[in-house]
Amino acid sequence: MEGRVAAHMKVRVAALIYGRVVVRMVSREAAWVDSSVVAWMDVRVAVRTIVEWLYGWKVAWLHGLMVEWQHGWKVGRLHGWKVELLYDG
């Protein structure tokens, strides 16, 4: 998947902007694959989820129950209403 972005999701609004990816979704599960970055979002409470990728620094604001984030050797599992992930890509 090098250089390609594959997304499988049930969304209402999905906006792709150069240098930034903003996804708003109301769904049960969504998967976003971008080379070595994998994020699985499980939004069982059907709230609006906003995921924002910024070039260089990766920033994600997530509202949901379970988030699994893989980047290189890093794997994190987070539970909560608001989660912010910061790392220099």
PDB file as gemmi writes it, atoms N, CA and C in Angstrom:
CRYST1    1.000    1.000    1.000  90.00  90.00  90.00 P 1                      
ATOM      1  N   MET A   1       0.818  -1.202   0.000  1.00  0.00           N  
ATOM      2  CA  MET A   1       0.000   0.000   0.000  1.00  0.00           C  
ATOM      3  C   MET A   1       0.856   1.259   0.000  1.00  0.00           C  
ATOM      4  N   GLU A   2       2.035   1.164  -0.495  1.00  0.00           N  
ATOM      5  CA  GLU A   2       2.934   2.295  -0.421  1.00  0.00           C  
ATOM      6  C   GLU A   2       2.469   3.401  -1.347  1.00  0.00           C  
ATOM      7  N   GLY A   3       2.275   4.586  -0.803  1.00  0.00           N  
ATOM      8  CA  GLY A   3       1.839   5.724  -1.598  1.00  0.00           C  
ATOM      9  C   GLY A   3       0.354   5.758  -1.882  1.00  0.00           C  
ATOM     10  N   ARG A   4      -0.384   4.755  -1.422  1.00  0.00           N  
ATOM     11  CA  ARG A   4      -1.819   4.727  -1.661  1.00  0.00           C  
ATOM     12  C   ARG A   4      -2.574   4.818  -0.353  1.00  0.00           C  
ATOM     13  N   VAL A   5      -3.803   5.289  -0.453  1.00  0.00           N  
ATOM     14  CA  VAL A   5      -4.675   5.378   0.711  1.00  0.00           C  
ATOM     15  C   VAL A   5      -5.912   4.551   0.435  1.00  0.00           C  
ATOM     16  N   ALA A   6      -6.191   3.588   1.307  1.00  0.00           N  
ATOM     17  CA  ALA A   6      -7.379   2.760   1.174  1.00  0.00           C  
ATOM     18  C   ALA A   6      -8.270   3.010   2.374  1.00  0.00           C  
ATOM     19  N   ALA A   7      -9.529   3.281   2.120  1.00  0.00           N  
ATOM     20  CA  ALA A   7     -10.458   3.545   3.213  1.00  0.00           C  
ATOM     21  C   ALA A   7     -11.720   2.727   3.011  1.00  0.00           C  
ATOM     22  N   HIS A   8     -12.169   2.085   4.080  1.00  0.00           N  
ATOM     23  CA  HIS A   8     -13.414   1.345   4.080  1.00  0.00           C  
ATOM     24  C   HIS A   8     -14.227   1.865   5.253  1.00  0.00           C  
ATOM     25  N   MET A   9     -15.290   2.586   4.994  1.00  0.00           N  
ATOM     26  CA  MET A   9     -16.035   3.193   6.077  1.00  0.00           C  
ATOM     27  C   MET A   9     -17.457   3.515   5.642  1.00  0.00           C  
ATOM     28  N   LYS A  10     -18.321   3.651   6.625  1.00  0.00           N  
ATOM     29  CA  LYS A  10     -19.665   4.157   6.406  1.00  0.00           C  
ATOM     30  C   LYS A  10     -19.648   5.599   6.892  1.00  0.00           C  
ATOM     31  N   VAL A  11     -19.760   6.532   5.966  1.00  0.00           N  
ATOM     32  CA  VAL A  11     -19.590   7.934   6.337  1.00  0.00           C  
ATOM     33  C   VAL A  11     -20.753   8.762   5.845  1.00  0.00           C  
ATOM     34  N   ARG A  12     -20.941   9.888   6.480  1.00  0.00           N  
ATOM     35  CA  ARG A  12     -21.851  10.901   5.977  1.00  0.00           C  
ATOM     36  C   ARG A  12     -21.102  11.949   5.180  1.00  0.00           C  
ATOM     37  N   VAL A  13     -19.997  12.433   5.748  1.00  0.00           N  
ATOM     38  CA  VAL A  13     -19.192  13.444   5.077  1.00  0.00           C  
ATOM     39  C   VAL A  13     -17.741  13.013   5.129  1.00  0.00           C  
ATOM     40  N   ALA A  14     -17.088  13.012   3.970  1.00  0.00           N  
ATOM     41  CA  ALA A  14     -15.656  12.743   3.912  1.00  0.00           C  
ATOM     42  C   ALA A  14     -15.019  13.799   3.026  1.00  0.00           C  
ATOM     43  N   ALA A  15     -14.108  14.573   3.597  1.00  0.00           N  
ATOM     44  CA  ALA A  15     -13.455  15.644   2.853  1.00  0.00           C  
ATOM     45  C   ALA A  15     -11.968  15.366   2.774  1.00  0.00           C  
ATOM     46  N   LEU A  16     -11.414  15.429   1.569  1.00  0.00           N  
ATOM     47  CA  LEU A  16      -9.993  15.238   1.363  1.00  0.00           C  
ATOM     48  C   LEU A  16      -9.390  16.565   0.913  1.00  0.00           C  
ATOM     49  N   ILE A  17      -8.435  17.048   1.697  1.00  0.00           N  
ATOM     50  CA  ILE A  17      -7.791  18.312   1.404  1.00  0.00           C  
ATOM     51  C   ILE A  17      -6.306  18.045   1.240  1.00  0.00           C  
ATOM     52  N   TYR A  18      -5.650  18.768   0.343  1.00  0.00           N  
ATOM     53  CA  TYR A  18      -4.234  18.552   0.100  1.00  0.00           C  
ATOM     54  C   TYR A  18      -3.419  18.863   1.356  1.00  0.00           C  
ATOM     55  N   GLY A  19      -2.638  17.881   1.791  1.00  0.00           N  
ATOM     56  CA  GLY A  19      -1.842  18.044   2.986  1.00  0.00           C  
ATOM     57  C   GLY A  19      -2.600  17.767   4.273  1.00  0.00           C  
ATOM     58  N   ARG A  20      -3.888  17.537   4.172  1.00  0.00           N  
ATOM     59  CA  ARG A  20      -4.693  17.305   5.372  1.00  0.00           C  
ATOM     60  C   ARG A  20      -5.861  16.405   4.988  1.00  0.00           C  
ATOM     61  N   VAL A  21      -6.167  15.475   5.859  1.00  0.00           N  
ATOM     62  CA  VAL A  21      -7.308  14.596   5.642  1.00  0.00           C  
ATOM     63  C   VAL A  21      -8.254  14.755   6.816  1.00  0.00           C  
ATOM     64  N   VAL A  22      -9.478  15.150   6.523  1.00  0.00           N  
ATOM     65  CA  VAL A  22     -10.489  15.320   7.561  1.00  0.00           C  
ATOM     66  C   VAL A  22     -11.636  14.375   7.239  1.00  0.00           C  
ATOM     67  N   VAL A  23     -11.979  13.529   8.193  1.00  0.00           N  
ATOM     68  CA  VAL A  23     -13.052  12.566   7.999  1.00  0.00           C  
ATOM     69  C   VAL A  23     -14.040  12.705   9.138  1.00  0.00           C  
ATOM     70  N   ARG A  24     -15.307  12.922   8.800  1.00  0.00           N  
ATOM     71  CA  ARG A  24     -16.377  12.920   9.786  1.00  0.00           C  
ATOM     72  C   ARG A  24     -17.232  11.695   9.511  1.00  0.00           C  
ATOM     73  N   MET A  25     -17.458  10.897  10.532  1.00  0.00           N  
ATOM     74  CA  MET A  25     -18.182   9.664  10.282  1.00  0.00           C  
ATOM     75  C   MET A  25     -19.151   9.342  11.408  1.00  0.00           C  
ATOM     76  N   VAL A  26     -20.252   8.736  11.031  1.00  0.00           N  
ATOM     77  CA  VAL A  26     -21.194   8.169  11.987  1.00  0.00           C  
ATOM     78  C   VAL A  26     -21.376   6.721  11.558  1.00  0.00           C  
ATOM     79  N   SER A  27     -20.696   5.817  12.256  1.00  0.00           N  
ATOM     80  CA  SER A  27     -20.713   4.425  11.830  1.00  0.00           C  
ATOM     81  C   SER A  27     -20.315   3.541  12.993  1.00  0.00           C  
ATOM     82  N   ARG A  28     -20.350   2.254  12.747  1.00  0.00           N  
ATOM     83  CA  ARG A  28     -19.946   1.303  13.774  1.00  0.00           C  
ATOM     84  C   ARG A  28     -18.483   0.957  13.659  1.00  0.00           C  
ATOM     85  N   GLU A  29     -17.995   0.799  12.458  1.00  0.00           N  
ATOM     86  CA  GLU A  29     -16.580   0.520  12.332  1.00  0.00           C  
ATOM     87  C   GLU A  29     -16.040   1.172  11.074  1.00  0.00           C  
ATOM     88  N   ALA A  30     -14.790   1.577  11.146  1.00  0.00           N  
ATOM     89  CA  ALA A  30     -14.131   2.206  10.016  1.00  0.00           C  
ATOM     90  C   ALA A  30     -12.659   1.854  10.054  1.00  0.00           C  
ATOM     91  N   ALA A  31     -12.097   1.647   8.875  1.00  0.00           N  
ATOM     92  CA  ALA A  31     -10.673   1.332   8.791  1.00  0.00           C  
ATOM     93  C   ALA A  31     -10.032   2.275   7.793  1.00  0.00           C  
ATOM     94  N   TRP A  32      -8.892   2.844   8.179  1.00  0.00           N  
ATOM     95  CA  TRP A  32      -8.165   3.771   7.308  1.00  0.00           C  
ATOM     96  C   TRP A  32      -6.732   3.298   7.228  1.00  0.00           C  
ATOM     97  N   VAL A  33      -6.259   3.037   6.014  1.00  0.00           N  
ATOM     98  CA  VAL A  33      -4.920   2.526   5.825  1.00  0.00           C  
ATOM     99  C   VAL A  33      -4.140   3.522   4.978  1.00  0.00           C  
ATOM    100  N   ASP A  34      -3.020   3.992   5.487  1.00  0.00           N  
ATOM    101  CA  ASP A  34      -2.158   4.921   4.758  1.00  0.00           C  
ATOM    102  C   ASP A  34      -0.719   4.485   4.970  1.00  0.00           C  
ATOM    103  N   SER A  35      -0.168   3.747   4.024  1.00  0.00           N  
ATOM    104  CA  SER A  35       1.150   3.106   4.080  1.00  0.00           C  
ATOM    105  C   SER A  35       1.336   2.392   5.406  1.00  0.00           C  
ATOM    106  N   SER A  36       2.054   2.959   6.367  1.00  0.00           N  
ATOM    107  CA  SER A  36       2.310   2.243   7.617  1.00  0.00           C  
ATOM    108  C   SER A  36       1.413   2.723   8.754  1.00  0.00           C  
ATOM    109  N   VAL A  37       0.448   3.579   8.445  1.00  0.00           N  
ATOM    110  CA  VAL A  37      -0.442   4.100   9.480  1.00  0.00           C  
ATOM    111  C   VAL A  37      -1.790   3.405   9.364  1.00  0.00           C  
ATOM    112  N   VAL A  38      -2.185   2.721  10.428  1.00  0.00           N  
ATOM    113  CA  VAL A  38      -3.447   1.997  10.444  1.00  0.00           C  
ATOM    114  C   VAL A  38      -4.245   2.451  11.655  1.00  0.00           C  
ATOM    115  N   ALA A  39      -5.488   2.822  11.437  1.00  0.00           N  
ATOM    116  CA  ALA A  39      -6.352   3.221  12.546  1.00  0.00           C  
ATOM    117  C   ALA A  39      -7.691   2.521  12.399  1.00  0.00           C  
ATOM    118  N   TRP A  40      -8.125   1.875  13.475  1.00  0.00           N  
ATOM    119  CA  TRP A  40      -9.436   1.251  13.520  1.00  0.00           C  
ATOM    120  C   TRP A  40     -10.276   1.992  14.537  1.00  0.00           C  
ATOM    121  N   MET A  41     -11.457   2.425  14.137  1.00  0.00           N  
ATOM    122  CA  MET A  41     -12.335   3.161  15.021  1.00  0.00           C  
ATOM    123  C   MET A  41     -13.644   2.419  15.197  1.00  0.00           C  
ATOM    124  N   ASP A  42     -14.043   2.208  16.421  1.00  0.00           N  
ATOM    125  CA  ASP A  42     -15.309   1.558  16.730  1.00  0.00           C  
ATOM    126  C   ASP A  42     -16.167   2.566  17.478  1.00  0.00           C  
ATOM    127  N   VAL A  43     -17.191   3.070  16.801  1.00  0.00           N  
ATOM    128  CA  VAL A  43     -18.036   4.117  17.366  1.00  0.00           C  
ATOM    129  C   VAL A  43     -19.419   3.515  17.574  1.00  0.00           C  
ATOM    130  N   ARG A  44     -19.582   2.826  18.684  1.00  0.00           N  
ATOM    131  CA  ARG A  44     -20.839   2.132  18.924  1.00  0.00           C  
ATOM    132  C   ARG A  44     -21.935   3.070  19.390  1.00  0.00           C  
ATOM    133  N   VAL A  45     -21.550   4.185  19.974  1.00  0.00           N  
ATOM    134  CA  VAL A  45     -22.559   5.101  20.489  1.00  0.00           C  
ATOM    135  C   VAL A  45     -23.059   6.045  19.407  1.00  0.00           C  
ATOM    136  N   ALA A  46     -22.571   5.869  18.195  1.00  0.00           N  
ATOM    137  CA  ALA A  46     -23.034   6.622  17.030  1.00  0.00           C  
ATOM    138  C   ALA A  46     -22.913   8.128  17.217  1.00  0.00           C  
ATOM    139  N   VAL A  47     -21.782   8.554  17.787  1.00  0.00           N  
ATOM    140  CA  VAL A  47     -21.513   9.976  17.876  1.00  0.00           C  
ATOM    141  C   VAL A  47     -20.634  10.374  16.706  1.00  0.00           C  
ATOM    142  N   ARG A  48     -20.533  11.660  16.454  1.00  0.00           N  
ATOM    143  CA  ARG A  48     -19.730  12.136  15.334  1.00  0.00           C  
ATOM    144  C   ARG A  48     -18.254  12.018  15.681  1.00  0.00           C  
ATOM    145  N   THR A  49     -17.517  11.429  14.772  1.00  0.00           N  
ATOM    146  CA  THR A  49     -16.090  11.235  14.961  1.00  0.00           C  
ATOM    147  C   THR A  49     -15.344  12.106  13.967  1.00  0.00           C  
ATOM    148  N   ILE A  50     -14.378  12.842  14.460  1.00  0.00           N  
ATOM    149  CA  ILE A  50     -13.553  13.683  13.605  1.00  0.00           C  
ATOM    150  C   ILE A  50     -12.117  13.191  13.702  1.00  0.00           C  
ATOM    151  N   VAL A  51     -11.568  12.796  12.571  1.00  0.00           N  
ATOM    152  CA  VAL A  51     -10.188  12.353  12.512  1.00  0.00           C  
ATOM    153  C   VAL A  51      -9.452  13.298  11.579  1.00  0.00           C  
ATOM    154  N   GLU A  52      -8.362  13.827  12.060  1.00  0.00           N  
ATOM    155  CA  GLU A  52      -7.629  14.825  11.294  1.00  0.00           C  
ATOM    156  C   GLU A  52      -6.167  14.418  11.220  1.00  0.00           C  
ATOM    157  N   TRP A  53      -5.650  14.268   9.997  1.00  0.00           N  
ATOM    158  CA  TRP A  53      -4.253  13.974   9.781  1.00  0.00           C  
ATOM    159  C   TRP A  53      -3.571  15.223   9.247  1.00  0.00           C  
ATOM    160  N   LEU A  54      -2.501  15.625   9.907  1.00  0.00           N  
ATOM    161  CA  LEU A  54      -1.726  16.760   9.449  1.00  0.00           C  
ATOM    162  C   LEU A  54      -0.365  16.270   8.959  1.00  0.00           C  
ATOM    163  N   TYR A  55       0.126  16.920   7.934  1.00  0.00           N  
ATOM    164  CA  TYR A  55       1.408  16.534   7.366  1.00  0.00           C  
ATOM    165  C   TYR A  55       2.530  16.833   8.362  1.00  0.00           C  
ATOM    166  N   GLY A  56       3.469  15.900   8.500  1.00  0.00           N  
ATOM    167  CA  GLY A  56       4.543  16.053   9.475  1.00  0.00           C  
ATOM    168  C   GLY A  56       4.074  15.550  10.829  1.00  0.00           C  
ATOM    169  N   TRP A  57       3.480  16.425  11.616  1.00  0.00           N  
ATOM    170  CA  TRP A  57       2.885  16.017  12.884  1.00  0.00           C  
ATOM    171  C   TRP A  57       1.539  15.396  12.602  1.00  0.00           C  
ATOM    172  N   LYS A  58       1.300  14.243  13.198  1.00  0.00           N  
ATOM    173  CA  LYS A  58       0.021  13.571  13.030  1.00  0.00           C  
ATOM    174  C   LYS A  58      -0.826  13.855  14.261  1.00  0.00           C  
ATOM    175  N   VAL A  59      -1.999  14.433  14.037  1.00  0.00           N  
ATOM    176  CA  VAL A  59      -2.894  14.783  15.141  1.00  0.00           C  
ATOM    177  C   VAL A  59      -4.236  14.126  14.883  1.00  0.00           C  
ATOM    178  N   ALA A  60      -4.766  13.445  15.872  1.00  0.00           N  
ATOM    179  CA  ALA A  60      -6.066  12.801  15.730  1.00  0.00           C  
ATOM    180  C   ALA A  60      -6.914  13.109  16.951  1.00  0.00           C  
ATOM    181  N   TRP A  61      -8.098  13.629  16.718  1.00  0.00           N  
ATOM    182  CA  TRP A  61      -9.082  13.812  17.773  1.00  0.00           C  
ATOM    183  C   TRP A  61     -10.191  12.806  17.541  1.00  0.00           C  
ATOM    184  N   LEU A  62     -10.436  11.970  18.519  1.00  0.00           N  
ATOM    185  CA  LEU A  62     -11.356  10.868  18.328  1.00  0.00           C  
ATOM    186  C   LEU A  62     -12.393  10.865  19.430  1.00  0.00           C  
ATOM    187  N   HIS A  63     -13.636  10.649  19.059  1.00  0.00           N  
ATOM    188  CA  HIS A  63     -14.717  10.461  20.011  1.00  0.00           C  
ATOM    189  C   HIS A  63     -15.273   9.077  19.782  1.00  0.00           C  
ATOM    190  N   GLY A  64     -15.074   8.179  20.722  1.00  0.00           N  
ATOM    191  CA  GLY A  64     -15.537   6.818  20.519  1.00  0.00           C  
ATOM    192  C   GLY A  64     -15.223   5.954  21.713  1.00  0.00           C  
ATOM    193  N   LEU A  65     -15.387   4.666  21.523  1.00  0.00           N  
ATOM    194  CA  LEU A  65     -15.180   3.719  22.610  1.00  0.00           C  
ATOM    195  C   LEU A  65     -13.830   3.032  22.521  1.00  0.00           C  
ATOM    196  N   MET A  66     -13.413   2.661  21.334  1.00  0.00           N  
ATOM    197  CA  MET A  66     -12.155   1.944  21.196  1.00  0.00           C  
ATOM    198  C   MET A  66     -11.397   2.454  19.984  1.00  0.00           C  
ATOM    199  N   VAL A  67     -10.111   2.756  20.184  1.00  0.00           N  
ATOM    200  CA  VAL A  67      -9.249   3.205  19.093  1.00  0.00           C  
ATOM    201  C   VAL A  67      -7.966   2.393  19.142  1.00  0.00           C  
ATOM    202  N   GLU A  68      -7.594   1.848  18.012  1.00  0.00           N  
ATOM    203  CA  GLU A  68      -6.357   1.094  17.918  1.00  0.00           C  
ATOM    204  C   GLU A  68      -5.492   1.756  16.861  1.00  0.00           C  
ATOM    205  N   TRP A  69      -4.299   2.194  17.261  1.00  0.00           N  
ATOM    206  CA  TRP A  69      -3.453   2.990  16.380  1.00  0.00           C  
ATOM    207  C   TRP A  69      -2.115   2.293  16.234  1.00  0.00           C  
ATOM    208  N   GLN A  70      -1.715   2.037  15.002  1.00  0.00           N  
ATOM    209  CA  GLN A  70      -0.428   1.424  14.728  1.00  0.00           C  
ATOM    210  C   GLN A  70       0.380   2.353  13.843  1.00  0.00           C  
ATOM    211  N   HIS A  71       1.627   2.608  14.249  1.00  0.00           N  
ATOM    212  CA  HIS A  71       2.525   3.384  13.398  1.00  0.00           C  
ATOM    213  C   HIS A  71       3.936   2.870  13.612  1.00  0.00           C  
ATOM    214  N   GLY A  72       4.475   2.199  12.604  1.00  0.00           N  
ATOM    215  CA  GLY A  72       5.803   1.618  12.755  1.00  0.00           C  
ATOM    216  C   GLY A  72       5.792   0.536  13.823  1.00  0.00           C  
ATOM    217  N   TRP A  73       6.512   0.796  14.919  1.00  0.00           N  
ATOM    218  CA  TRP A  73       6.594  -0.159  16.013  1.00  0.00           C  
ATOM    219  C   TRP A  73       5.655   0.201  17.137  1.00  0.00           C  
ATOM    220  N   LYS A  74       4.898   1.299  17.001  1.00  0.00           N  
ATOM    221  CA  LYS A  74       4.080   1.787  18.106  1.00  0.00           C  
ATOM    222  C   LYS A  74       2.639   1.323  17.962  1.00  0.00           C  
ATOM    223  N   VAL A  75       2.112   0.753  19.023  1.00  0.00           N  
ATOM    224  CA  VAL A  75       0.717   0.320  19.055  1.00  0.00           C  
ATOM    225  C   VAL A  75       0.098   0.873  20.323  1.00  0.00           C  
ATOM    226  N   GLY A  76      -1.045   1.540  20.195  1.00  0.00           N  
ATOM    227  CA  GLY A  76      -1.722   2.063  21.372  1.00  0.00           C  
ATOM    228  C   GLY A  76      -3.202   1.732  21.340  1.00  0.00           C  
ATOM    229  N   ARG A  77      -3.733   1.369  22.478  1.00  0.00           N  
ATOM    230  CA  ARG A  77      -5.163   1.127  22.618  1.00  0.00           C  
ATOM    231  C   ARG A  77      -5.698   2.122  23.620  1.00  0.00           C  
ATOM    232  N   LEU A  78      -6.714   2.868  23.220  1.00  0.00           N  
ATOM    233  CA  LEU A  78      -7.216   3.967  24.026  1.00  0.00           C  
ATOM    234  C   LEU A  78      -8.727   3.867  24.149  1.00  0.00           C  
ATOM    235  N   HIS A  79      -9.212   4.143  25.348  1.00  0.00           N  
ATOM    236  CA  HIS A  79     -10.648   4.149  25.591  1.00  0.00           C  
ATOM    237  C   HIS A  79     -11.020   5.497  26.201  1.00  0.00           C  
ATOM    238  N   GLY A  80     -12.058   6.114  25.694  1.00  0.00           N  
ATOM    239  CA  GLY A  80     -12.482   7.389  26.252  1.00  0.00           C  
ATOM    240  C   GLY A  80     -13.306   8.177  25.260  1.00  0.00           C  
ATOM    241  N   TRP A  81     -13.752   9.320  25.704  1.00  0.00           N  
ATOM    242  CA  TRP A  81     -14.571  10.177  24.852  1.00  0.00           C  
ATOM    243  C   TRP A  81     -13.722  11.071  23.974  1.00  0.00           C  
ATOM    244  N   LYS A  82     -12.595  11.549  24.497  1.00  0.00           N  
ATOM    245  CA  LYS A  82     -11.732  12.427  23.713  1.00  0.00           C  
ATOM    246  C   LYS A  82     -10.294  11.973  23.868  1.00  0.00           C  
ATOM    247  N   VAL A  83      -9.645  11.690  22.738  1.00  0.00           N  
ATOM    248  CA  VAL A  83      -8.279  11.196  22.732  1.00  0.00           C  
ATOM    249  C   VAL A  83      -7.490  12.039  21.749  1.00  0.00           C  
ATOM    250  N   GLU A  84      -6.316  12.474  22.158  1.00  0.00           N  
ATOM    251  CA  GLU A  84      -5.452  13.233  21.271  1.00  0.00           C  
ATOM    252  C   GLU A  84      -4.121  12.513  21.152  1.00  0.00           C  
ATOM    253  N   LEU A  85      -3.727  12.208  19.920  1.00  0.00           N  
ATOM    254  CA  LEU A  85      -2.469  11.519  19.664  1.00  0.00           C  
ATOM    255  C   LEU A  85      -1.541  12.466  18.916  1.00  0.00           C  
ATOM    256  N   LEU A  86      -0.354  12.662  19.463  1.00  0.00           N  
ATOM    257  CA  LEU A  86       0.638  13.522  18.820  1.00  0.00           C  
ATOM    258  C   LEU A  86       1.939  12.751  18.672  1.00  0.00           C  
ATOM    259  N   TYR A  87       2.470  12.729  17.454  1.00  0.00           N  
ATOM    260  CA  TYR A  87       3.804  12.184  17.246  1.00  0.00           C  
ATOM    261  C   TYR A  87       4.328  12.754  15.952  1.00  0.00           C  
ATOM    262  N   ASP A  88       5.633  12.943  15.877  1.00  0.00           N  
ATOM    263  CA  ASP A  88       6.242  13.449  14.652  1.00  0.00           C  
ATOM    264  C   ASP A  88       6.545  12.275  13.749  1.00  0.00           C  
ATOM    265  N   GLY A  89       5.872  12.295  12.582  1.00  0.00           N  
ATOM    266  CA  GLY A  89       5.888  11.172  11.683  1.00  0.00           C  
ATOM    267  C   GLY A  89       7.216  10.875  11.069  1.00  0.00           C  
TER     268      GLY A  89                                                      
END                                                                             
